[in-house]
Coordinates of C-alpha atoms in Angstrom, one line a residue:
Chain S
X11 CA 27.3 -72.2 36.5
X12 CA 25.5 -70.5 33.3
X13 CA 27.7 -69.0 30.8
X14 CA 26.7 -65.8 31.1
X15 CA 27.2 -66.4 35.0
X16 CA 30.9 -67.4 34.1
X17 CA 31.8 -64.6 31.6
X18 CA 29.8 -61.9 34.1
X19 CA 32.5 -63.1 36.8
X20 CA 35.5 -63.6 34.4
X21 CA 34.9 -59.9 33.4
X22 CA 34.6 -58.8 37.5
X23 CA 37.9 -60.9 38.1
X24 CA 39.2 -58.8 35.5
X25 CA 38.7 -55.5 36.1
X26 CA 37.2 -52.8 34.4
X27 CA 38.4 -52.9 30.4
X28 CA 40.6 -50.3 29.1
X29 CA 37.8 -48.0 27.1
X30 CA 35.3 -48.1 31.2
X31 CA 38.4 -47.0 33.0
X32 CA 38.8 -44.1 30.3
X33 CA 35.6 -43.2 30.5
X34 CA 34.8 -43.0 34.2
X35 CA 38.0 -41.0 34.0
X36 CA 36.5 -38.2 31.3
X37 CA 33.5 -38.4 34.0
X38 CA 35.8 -37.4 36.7
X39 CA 37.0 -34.5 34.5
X40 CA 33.2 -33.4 34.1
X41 CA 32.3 -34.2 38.2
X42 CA 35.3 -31.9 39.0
X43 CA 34.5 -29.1 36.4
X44 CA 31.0 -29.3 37.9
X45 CA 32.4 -28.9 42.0
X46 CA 35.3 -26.4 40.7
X47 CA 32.5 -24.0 39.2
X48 CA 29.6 -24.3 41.3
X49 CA 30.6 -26.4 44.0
X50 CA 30.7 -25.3 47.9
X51 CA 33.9 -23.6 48.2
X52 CA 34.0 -23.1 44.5
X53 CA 33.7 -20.0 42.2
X54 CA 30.3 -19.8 42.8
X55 CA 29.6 -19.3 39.0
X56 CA 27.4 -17.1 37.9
X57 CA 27.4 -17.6 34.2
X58 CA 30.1 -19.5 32.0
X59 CA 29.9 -19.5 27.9
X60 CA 32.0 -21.1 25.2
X61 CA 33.5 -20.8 21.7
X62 CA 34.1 -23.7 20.8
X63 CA 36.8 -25.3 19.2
X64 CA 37.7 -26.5 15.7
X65 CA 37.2 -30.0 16.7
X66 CA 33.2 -30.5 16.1
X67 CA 33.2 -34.0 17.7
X68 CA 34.9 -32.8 20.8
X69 CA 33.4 -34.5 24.3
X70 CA 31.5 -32.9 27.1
X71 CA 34.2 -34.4 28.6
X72 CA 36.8 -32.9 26.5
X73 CA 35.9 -29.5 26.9
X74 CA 35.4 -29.8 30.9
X75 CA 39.0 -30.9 30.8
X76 CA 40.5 -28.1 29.1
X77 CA 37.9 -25.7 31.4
X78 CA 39.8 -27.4 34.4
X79 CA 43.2 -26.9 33.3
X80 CA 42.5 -23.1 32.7
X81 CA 40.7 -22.8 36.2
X82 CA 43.8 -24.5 37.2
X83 CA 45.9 -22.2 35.6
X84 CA 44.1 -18.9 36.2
X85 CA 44.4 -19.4 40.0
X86 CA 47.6 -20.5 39.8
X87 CA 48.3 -17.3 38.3
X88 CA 49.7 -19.1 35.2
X89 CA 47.5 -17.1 32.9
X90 CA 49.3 -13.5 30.2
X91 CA 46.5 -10.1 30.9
X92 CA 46.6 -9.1 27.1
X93 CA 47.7 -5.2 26.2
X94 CA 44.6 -3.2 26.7
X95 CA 46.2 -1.0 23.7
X96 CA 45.6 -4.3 20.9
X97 CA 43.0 -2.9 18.4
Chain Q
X13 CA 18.7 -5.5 27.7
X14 CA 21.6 -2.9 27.3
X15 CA 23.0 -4.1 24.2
X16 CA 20.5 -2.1 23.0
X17 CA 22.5 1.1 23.9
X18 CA 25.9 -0.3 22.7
X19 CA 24.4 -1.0 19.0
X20 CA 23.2 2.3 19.4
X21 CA 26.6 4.2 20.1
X22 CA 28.4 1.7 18.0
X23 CA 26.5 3.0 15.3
X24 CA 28.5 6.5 15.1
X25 CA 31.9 5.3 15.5
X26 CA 35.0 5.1 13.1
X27 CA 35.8 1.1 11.8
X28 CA 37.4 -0.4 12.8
X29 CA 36.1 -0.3 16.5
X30 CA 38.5 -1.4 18.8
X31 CA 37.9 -4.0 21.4
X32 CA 38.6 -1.7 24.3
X33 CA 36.2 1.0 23.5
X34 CA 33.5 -1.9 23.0
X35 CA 35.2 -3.2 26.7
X36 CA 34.6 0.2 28.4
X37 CA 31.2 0.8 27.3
X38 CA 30.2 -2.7 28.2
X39 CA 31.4 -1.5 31.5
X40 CA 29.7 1.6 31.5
X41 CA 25.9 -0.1 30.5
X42 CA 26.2 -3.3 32.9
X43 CA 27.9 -1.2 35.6
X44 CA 30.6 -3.9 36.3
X45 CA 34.0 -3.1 36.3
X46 CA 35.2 -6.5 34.8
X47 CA 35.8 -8.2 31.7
X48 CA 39.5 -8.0 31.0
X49 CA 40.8 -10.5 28.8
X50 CA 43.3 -12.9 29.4
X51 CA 45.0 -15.6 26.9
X52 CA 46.0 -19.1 28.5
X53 CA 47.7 -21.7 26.8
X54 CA 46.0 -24.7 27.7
X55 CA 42.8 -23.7 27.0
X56 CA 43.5 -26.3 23.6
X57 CA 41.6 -24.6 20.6
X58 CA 40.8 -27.5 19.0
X59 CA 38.0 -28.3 22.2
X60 CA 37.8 -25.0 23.1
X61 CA 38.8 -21.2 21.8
X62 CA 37.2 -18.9 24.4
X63 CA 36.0 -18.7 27.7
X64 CA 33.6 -16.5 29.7
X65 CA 33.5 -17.0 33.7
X66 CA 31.3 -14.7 36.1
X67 CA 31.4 -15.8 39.3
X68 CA 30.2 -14.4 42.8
X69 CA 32.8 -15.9 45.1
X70 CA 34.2 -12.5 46.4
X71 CA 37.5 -14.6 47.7
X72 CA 37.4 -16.6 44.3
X73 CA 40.6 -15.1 42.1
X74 CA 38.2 -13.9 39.7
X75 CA 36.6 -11.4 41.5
X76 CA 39.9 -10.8 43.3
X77 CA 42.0 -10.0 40.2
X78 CA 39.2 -9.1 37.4
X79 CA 36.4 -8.0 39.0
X80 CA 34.1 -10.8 38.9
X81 CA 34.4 -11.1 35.2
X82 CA 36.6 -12.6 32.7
X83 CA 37.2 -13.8 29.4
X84 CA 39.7 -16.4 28.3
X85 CA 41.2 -16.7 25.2
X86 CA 43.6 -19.6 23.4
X87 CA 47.0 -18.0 23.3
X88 CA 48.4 -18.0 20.0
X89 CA 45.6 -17.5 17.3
X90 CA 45.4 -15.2 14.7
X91 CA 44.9 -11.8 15.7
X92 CA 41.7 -10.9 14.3
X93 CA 40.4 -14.6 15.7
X94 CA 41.4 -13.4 19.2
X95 CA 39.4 -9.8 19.1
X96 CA 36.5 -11.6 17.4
X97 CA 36.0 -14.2 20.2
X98 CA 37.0 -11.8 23.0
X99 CA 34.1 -9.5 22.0
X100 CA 31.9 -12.4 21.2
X101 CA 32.0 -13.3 24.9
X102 CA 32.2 -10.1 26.5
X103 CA 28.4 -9.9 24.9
X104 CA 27.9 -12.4 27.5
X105 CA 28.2 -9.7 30.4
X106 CA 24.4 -8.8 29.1
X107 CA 22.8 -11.8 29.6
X108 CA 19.9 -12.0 31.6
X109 CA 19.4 -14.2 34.7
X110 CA 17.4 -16.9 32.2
X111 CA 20.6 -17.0 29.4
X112 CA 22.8 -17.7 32.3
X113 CA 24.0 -21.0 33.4
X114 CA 25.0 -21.1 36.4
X115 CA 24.3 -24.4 38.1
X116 CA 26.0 -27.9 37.3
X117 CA 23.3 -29.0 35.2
X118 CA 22.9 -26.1 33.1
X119 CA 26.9 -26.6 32.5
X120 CA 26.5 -30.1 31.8
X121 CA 23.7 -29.2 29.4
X122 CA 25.7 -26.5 27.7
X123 CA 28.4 -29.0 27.1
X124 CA 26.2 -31.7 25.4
X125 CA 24.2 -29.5 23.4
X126 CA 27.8 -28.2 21.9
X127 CA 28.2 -31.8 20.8
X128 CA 24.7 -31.8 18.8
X129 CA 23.7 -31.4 15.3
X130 CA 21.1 -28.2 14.9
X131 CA 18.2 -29.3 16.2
X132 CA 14.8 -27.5 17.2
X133 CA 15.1 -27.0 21.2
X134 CA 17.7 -25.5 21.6
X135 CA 17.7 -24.1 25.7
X136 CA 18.1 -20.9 26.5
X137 CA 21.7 -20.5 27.7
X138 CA 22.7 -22.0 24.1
X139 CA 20.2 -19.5 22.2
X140 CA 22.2 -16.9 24.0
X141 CA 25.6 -18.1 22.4
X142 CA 24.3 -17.9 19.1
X143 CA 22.8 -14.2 20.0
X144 CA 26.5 -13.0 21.2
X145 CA 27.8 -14.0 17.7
X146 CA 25.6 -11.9 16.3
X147 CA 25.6 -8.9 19.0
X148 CA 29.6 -9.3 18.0
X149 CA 29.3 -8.8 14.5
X150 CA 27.1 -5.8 15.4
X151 CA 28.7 -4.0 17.7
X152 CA 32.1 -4.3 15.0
X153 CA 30.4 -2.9 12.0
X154 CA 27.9 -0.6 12.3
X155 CA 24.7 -0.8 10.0
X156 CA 25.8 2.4 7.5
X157 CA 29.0 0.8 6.8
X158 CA 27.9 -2.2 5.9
X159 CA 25.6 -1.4 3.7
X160 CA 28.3 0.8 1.9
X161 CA 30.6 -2.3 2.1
X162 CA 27.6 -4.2 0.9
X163 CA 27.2 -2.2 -2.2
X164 CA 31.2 -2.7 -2.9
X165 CA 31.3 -6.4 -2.6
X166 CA 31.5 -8.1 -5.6
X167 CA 32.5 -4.5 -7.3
X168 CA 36.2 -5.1 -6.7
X169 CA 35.8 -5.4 -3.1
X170 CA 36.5 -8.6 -1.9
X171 CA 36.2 -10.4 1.6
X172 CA 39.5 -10.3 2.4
X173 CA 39.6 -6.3 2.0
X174 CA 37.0 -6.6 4.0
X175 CA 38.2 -8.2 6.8
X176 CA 41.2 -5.9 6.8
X177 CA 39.1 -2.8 7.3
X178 CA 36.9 -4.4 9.6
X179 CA 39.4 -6.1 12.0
X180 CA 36.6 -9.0 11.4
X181 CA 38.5 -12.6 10.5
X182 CA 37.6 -13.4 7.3
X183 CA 35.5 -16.6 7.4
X184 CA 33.1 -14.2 9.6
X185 CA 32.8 -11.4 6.2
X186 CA 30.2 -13.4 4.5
X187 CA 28.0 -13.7 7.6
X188 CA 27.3 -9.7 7.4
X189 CA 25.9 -10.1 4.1
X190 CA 23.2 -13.7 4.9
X191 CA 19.6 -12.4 3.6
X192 CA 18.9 -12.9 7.5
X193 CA 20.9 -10.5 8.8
X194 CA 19.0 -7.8 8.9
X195 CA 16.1 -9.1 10.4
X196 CA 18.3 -10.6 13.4
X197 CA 19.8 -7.3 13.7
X198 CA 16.1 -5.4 14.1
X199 CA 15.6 -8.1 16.7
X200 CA 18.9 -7.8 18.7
X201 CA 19.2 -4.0 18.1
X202 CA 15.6 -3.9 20.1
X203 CA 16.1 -6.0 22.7
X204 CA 14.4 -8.7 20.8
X205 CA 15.5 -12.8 21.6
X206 CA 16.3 -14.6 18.6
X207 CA 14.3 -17.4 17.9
X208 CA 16.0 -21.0 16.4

């Protein structure tokens, strides 16, 4: 067997390293955002915007995480209506 | 584009303009009765600050409980912060069927684009976020005063004094006076796109 044969199957016997696994997980946050918004059965999105946060390197990924949470949240009903009355 | 209307009547009211009586005209021009803001505390303001969702799903909780539209906002930042990006992203209720994204791609797009350096090529969903910073400073300070405050600054008016009688948060102040200003004003006050 080749070297490159052996390594290729020492990696598969291995599993996917630490930084795949995290990544196909920030995928998954993305792929979810993507159903949750526009997906059948989802909110049928018409338009979404950002401002975004103070964090200039923040992910695609990032951000579609913290837009699950609050579509999470916002049908949980976990979510404060602010006083119409504020300036 | 309505916003043309809205600079127009903001242009006769008392500062500082409050975000409800920019709300209920918004309202009034796109006839849609959302756009209430909410504040959320996992929406983590060092990825994200604000949030504006439209959607058409008349059993989705967004058309159930505001209307169809919403805006979200990171609970707990300063005050003036909050209003700012509220009204920001309320602008977003007059984008046109081309600014919106509303499809997976367009999101993903959106996303990446967040992540880049200024470049030339910007899409047109992403020109539109620039645009609603600008509509926002304009709809909060009408042209007259601004000019007046113009003329101060630097005479023993500084930005923070600015800021208070604008309700505008400070870091924001300088942006009124950039040598562009008025030319992206003539632009957006007629219905104009900006151009990157």
């Amino acid at each position: 067997m080749e070297l490159g044969q052996k390594c290729g199957r020492i990696a598969y016997m291995m599993g996917p390293s630490q930084g795949e696994a995290q990544e196909r997980q920030m995928t998954k946050q993305l792929q979810m955002a993507k159903e949750r918004l526009f997906g059948q059965g989802g909110l049928d999105v018409a338009n979404i915007k950002l401002f975004p946060g103070t964090n200039r390197d923040a992910t695609p990924e990032q951000m579609a995480e913290t837009i699950n949470n609050v579509i999470a949240d916002l049908e949980s009903g976990d979510y404060e209506l602010v006083d119409e009355s504020l300036d | 584009m309505t916003y043309v209307e809205l600079y127009a009547r903001c242009q006769s009211l008392p500062v500082a303009i409050s975000r409800k009586t920019v709300r209920d005209m918004v309202r009034e021009l796109t006839g849609r009765q959302g756009g209430r803001q909410v504040w959320s505390g996992r929406l983590d303001p060092a990825i994200c600050r604000g949030l504006y969702l439209s959607s058409r799903n008349p059993d989705s909780i967004l058309v159930r409980q505001f209307n169809g539209d919403v805006v979200v906002v990171s609970r707990g930042l300063d005050p003036l912060l909050d209003r700012f990006i509220y009204v920001k992203e309320l602008m977003h209720m007059f984008d046109d069927p081309e600014e919106a994204v509303d499809s997976g791609d367009k999101f993903e797009d959106l996303l990446n684009e967040f992540g880049e350096a200024p470049s030339p090529g910007r899409s047109v969903p992403m020109l539109s976020e620039y645009g609603c910073f600008w509509m926002a400073l304009g709809a909060l300070c009408p042209e007259e005063c601004r000019l007046d405050l113009a003329e101060k600054r630097g005479n023993g008016l500084d930005d923070h004094q600015i800021s208070e009688k604008l309700k505008l948060p400070v870091q924001y102040v300088p942006r009124l006076f950039e040598s562009r200003y008025p030319d992206l004003m003539k632009c957006l006050s007629k219905g104009q796109a900006l151009e990157y």
